[in-house]
Short mmCIF file of C-alpha atoms in Angstrom, two decimals:
data_model
loop_
_atom_site.label_atom_id
_atom_site.label_comp_id
_atom_site.label_asym_id
_atom_site.label_seq_id
_atom_site.Cartn_x
_atom_site.Cartn_y
_atom_site.Cartn_z
CA UNK K 1 43.81 -3.21 -112.08
CA UNK K 2 43.04 -2.20 -115.65
CA UNK K 3 43.68 1.46 -114.79
CA UNK K 4 47.08 0.53 -113.34
CA UNK K 5 48.29 -1.95 -115.94
CA UNK K 6 46.18 -1.36 -119.04
CA UNK K 7 45.39 -5.10 -119.06
CA UNK K 8 41.70 -5.90 -119.57
CA UNK K 9 39.71 -9.05 -118.78
CA UNK K 10 39.53 -9.81 -122.50
CA UNK K 11 43.32 -9.80 -122.76
CA UNK K 12 43.73 -12.53 -120.12
CA UNK K 13 40.66 -14.65 -120.89
CA UNK K 14 41.76 -18.14 -121.92
CA UNK K 15 45.30 -17.69 -120.59
CA UNK K 16 46.80 -19.47 -117.61
CA UNK K 17 50.03 -19.90 -115.71
CA UNK K 18 52.19 -22.80 -116.88
CA UNK K 19 53.17 -24.56 -113.67
CA UNK K 20 55.93 -26.65 -115.23
CA UNK K 21 57.58 -23.60 -116.77
CA UNK K 22 57.40 -21.67 -113.49
CA UNK K 23 58.88 -24.59 -111.56
CA UNK K 24 61.71 -25.00 -114.04
CA UNK K 25 62.45 -21.29 -113.96
CA UNK K 26 62.47 -20.97 -110.16
CA UNK K 27 63.99 -24.31 -109.17
CA UNK K 28 67.63 -23.26 -109.36
CA UNK K 29 67.16 -19.79 -107.85
CA UNK K 30 69.16 -19.00 -104.73
CA UNK K 31 66.96 -16.01 -103.86
CA UNK K 32 63.70 -14.54 -105.17
CA UNK K 33 63.56 -10.75 -105.28
CA UNK K 34 60.31 -8.84 -105.68
CA UNK K 35 59.45 -5.18 -105.39
CA UNK K 36 56.78 -5.90 -102.81
CA UNK K 37 57.60 -9.28 -101.35
CA UNK K 38 54.97 -8.80 -98.67
CA UNK K 39 52.37 -9.32 -101.39
CA UNK K 40 54.22 -11.36 -104.00
CA UNK K 41 55.51 -14.10 -101.70
CA UNK K 42 52.05 -14.81 -100.30
CA UNK K 43 50.61 -15.00 -103.81
CA UNK K 44 53.41 -17.23 -105.11
CA UNK K 45 53.29 -19.64 -102.16
CA UNK K 46 49.52 -19.96 -102.51
CA UNK K 47 49.83 -21.42 -106.00
CA UNK K 48 53.35 -22.89 -106.16
CA UNK K 49 54.66 -24.49 -102.92
CA UNK K 50 58.17 -24.43 -104.39
CA UNK K 51 58.37 -20.77 -103.36
CA UNK K 52 58.03 -21.74 -99.68
CA UNK K 53 61.55 -23.17 -99.74
CA UNK K 54 63.23 -20.16 -101.31
CA UNK K 55 64.97 -17.23 -99.69
CA UNK K 56 63.22 -13.95 -100.50
CA UNK K 57 64.38 -10.35 -100.63
CA UNK K 58 62.29 -7.21 -101.03
CA UNK K 59 63.76 -4.41 -103.11
CA UNK K 60 61.08 -2.02 -101.85
CA UNK K 61 61.37 -2.48 -98.08
CA UNK K 62 64.87 -3.88 -97.50
CA UNK K 63 66.68 -0.81 -98.82
CA UNK K 64 66.14 2.58 -97.23
CA UNK K 65 65.93 4.33 -100.59
CA UNK K 66 65.37 7.82 -99.16
CA UNK K 67 68.57 7.48 -97.16
CA UNK K 68 70.37 6.93 -100.45
CA UNK K 69 68.96 10.01 -102.16
CA UNK K 70 65.78 8.73 -103.82
CA UNK K 71 62.38 10.42 -103.58
CA UNK K 72 60.68 7.20 -102.50
CA UNK K 73 60.63 3.44 -102.86
CA UNK K 74 58.14 3.14 -105.72
CA UNK K 75 59.69 1.75 -108.88
CA UNK K 76 59.00 4.95 -110.83
CA UNK K 77 60.87 7.04 -108.26
CA UNK K 78 63.81 4.65 -108.31
CA UNK K 79 64.07 4.61 -112.08
CA UNK K 80 63.88 8.39 -112.23
CA UNK K 81 66.52 8.72 -109.52
CA UNK K 82 68.81 6.30 -111.35
CA UNK K 83 68.36 8.22 -114.61
CA UNK K 84 66.06 5.78 -116.41
CA UNK K 85 62.70 6.32 -118.08
CA UNK K 86 60.01 3.67 -117.82
CA UNK K 87 56.37 4.01 -118.72
CA UNK K 88 55.10 0.47 -119.17
CA UNK K 89 53.51 -1.54 -116.39
CA UNK K 90 53.89 -5.10 -117.64
CA UNK K 91 55.38 -7.72 -115.37
CA UNK K 92 58.33 -8.55 -117.62
CA UNK K 93 59.08 -4.88 -118.32
CA UNK K 94 58.94 -4.10 -114.59
CA UNK K 95 61.36 -6.96 -113.89
CA UNK K 96 63.83 -5.64 -116.45
CA UNK K 97 63.46 -2.14 -115.02
CA UNK K 98 64.10 -3.40 -111.50
CA UNK K 99 67.23 -5.19 -112.67
CA UNK K 100 68.55 -1.85 -113.94
CA UNK K 101 67.81 -0.23 -110.58
CA UNK K 102 69.51 -3.02 -108.63
CA UNK K 103 72.56 -2.72 -110.89
CA UNK K 104 72.70 1.04 -110.25
CA UNK K 105 75.69 2.12 -108.15
CA UNK K 106 74.47 3.95 -105.07
CA UNK K 107 76.48 7.18 -104.63
CA UNK K 108 76.35 6.73 -100.86
CA UNK K 109 78.01 3.30 -100.90
CA UNK K 110 79.83 3.05 -104.24
CA UNK K 111 78.26 -0.39 -104.68
CA UNK K 112 75.25 -1.64 -106.65
CA UNK K 113 71.91 -1.47 -104.86
CA UNK K 114 71.74 -5.26 -105.15
CA UNK K 115 74.72 -5.61 -102.80
CA UNK K 116 72.89 -3.65 -100.11
CA UNK K 117 69.70 -5.61 -100.64
CA UNK K 118 71.49 -8.95 -100.28
CA UNK K 119 73.30 -7.75 -97.15
CA UNK K 120 69.96 -6.82 -95.57
CA UNK K 121 68.21 -10.01 -96.71
CA UNK K 122 70.91 -12.17 -95.10
CA UNK K 123 70.26 -10.69 -91.67
CA UNK K 124 67.76 -12.22 -89.29
CA UNK K 125 65.02 -10.00 -87.91
CA UNK K 126 62.70 -10.41 -84.95
CA UNK K 127 58.92 -10.01 -85.10
CA UNK K 128 57.66 -8.55 -81.84
CA UNK K 129 53.96 -8.80 -81.01
CA UNK K 130 52.27 -6.22 -78.78
CA UNK K 131 49.35 -8.44 -77.85
CA UNK K 132 46.49 -7.15 -75.71
CA UNK K 133 47.75 -3.58 -75.88
CA UNK K 134 45.24 -0.88 -74.99
CA UNK K 135 43.20 0.44 -77.91
CA UNK K 136 43.89 4.07 -77.03
CA UNK K 137 47.63 3.46 -77.46
CA UNK K 138 47.33 2.39 -81.10
CA UNK K 139 48.63 5.74 -82.36
CA UNK K 140 51.78 5.37 -80.27
CA UNK K 141 52.33 1.93 -81.78
CA UNK K 142 51.72 3.22 -85.30
CA UNK K 143 54.19 6.06 -84.82
CA UNK K 144 56.73 3.51 -83.64
CA UNK K 145 56.27 1.54 -86.88
CA UNK K 146 53.95 -1.20 -85.67
CA UNK K 147 51.47 -2.72 -88.12
CA UNK K 148 48.10 -4.27 -87.38
CA UNK K 149 47.28 -7.92 -88.01
CA UNK K 150 43.57 -8.75 -87.90
CA UNK K 151 44.08 -12.40 -86.94
CA UNK K 152 42.41 -13.79 -90.06
CA UNK K 153 45.65 -15.48 -91.13
CA UNK K 154 45.98 -17.53 -87.94
CA UNK K 155 48.54 -15.20 -86.42
CA UNK K 156 47.74 -13.08 -83.35
CA UNK K 157 45.15 -10.33 -83.65
CA UNK K 158 47.64 -7.74 -82.58
CA UNK K 159 50.06 -4.97 -83.45
CA UNK K 160 53.54 -6.14 -84.45
CA UNK K 161 56.87 -4.82 -85.64
CA UNK K 162 59.95 -6.39 -87.24
CA UNK K 163 63.27 -5.22 -85.80
CA UNK K 164 66.95 -6.11 -86.03
CA UNK K 165 68.17 -8.55 -83.42
CA UNK K 166 70.26 -5.79 -81.85
CA UNK K 167 67.14 -3.64 -81.34
CA UNK K 168 65.10 -6.16 -79.31
CA UNK K 169 66.11 -4.79 -75.92
CA UNK K 170 65.09 -1.25 -76.91
CA UNK K 171 61.77 -2.51 -78.27
CA UNK K 172 60.91 -4.35 -75.08
CA UNK K 173 61.84 -1.24 -73.11
CA UNK K 174 59.45 0.81 -75.26
CA UNK K 175 56.62 -1.65 -74.68
CA UNK K 176 57.33 -1.77 -70.96
CA UNK K 177 57.35 2.01 -70.43
CA UNK K 178 55.02 3.34 -73.12
CA UNK K 179 52.45 0.59 -73.73
CA UNK K 180 52.07 -1.77 -70.78
CA UNK K 181 53.53 0.18 -67.86
CA UNK K 182 54.99 -3.00 -66.40
CA UNK K 183 57.47 -5.76 -67.09
CA UNK K 184 56.50 -7.64 -70.23
CA UNK K 185 57.69 -10.61 -72.24
CA UNK K 186 56.16 -10.09 -75.68
CA UNK K 187 55.82 -12.82 -78.22
CA UNK K 188 58.93 -12.80 -80.41
CA UNK K 189 59.63 -14.80 -83.57
CA UNK K 190 62.93 -14.93 -85.44
CA UNK K 191 62.64 -14.42 -89.19
CA UNK K 192 65.12 -15.08 -91.98
CA UNK K 193 64.97 -14.70 -95.74
CA UNK K 194 63.39 -18.17 -95.84
CA UNK K 195 60.40 -17.13 -93.73
CA UNK K 196 60.18 -13.34 -94.01
CA UNK K 197 57.15 -12.01 -95.97
CA UNK K 198 55.40 -15.39 -95.79
CA UNK K 199 51.92 -16.07 -94.44
CA UNK K 200 53.40 -19.10 -92.69
CA UNK K 201 54.87 -16.97 -89.86
#
């Protein structure tokens, strides 16, 4: 962590989060946006239950940045692609930098990146579980975009993928023909911005 941020143990010793200030800051928020909500939401909910009741968006995964001309989804790539220079890695500085990126007008849409992020965040997605799939088919699942869950969080020990509601039929067809070789009714859970990225689902 020190190599990434430059922050040492000595710099944070004796400091703590101020729960009242965090609650006051977040309370009126309509949506929480992070540049890795898959990590940040779990961390936030662990310490401040208020975050469980908020809609979340992820500026890293809910915009296909490469499709819009960027080299990648990392913040440095986005800033460079938007014409900004940013060297610091402090939380507040990163937040300000991300605001600049989200305000950047995408040449492919003519609208700010934030508009595309909010459009994506508003859509429901479906989490499809490929439970009890054969081990030797894991590479096929990985190529398809499935991720592994080890079961330690109370969810199935299984491969899973999140897809748009319109893609469910195609996903079941893939599992039927390529993974199970038979009719299958996989476990499916509907996710929204209020549950997506949380450990609770």
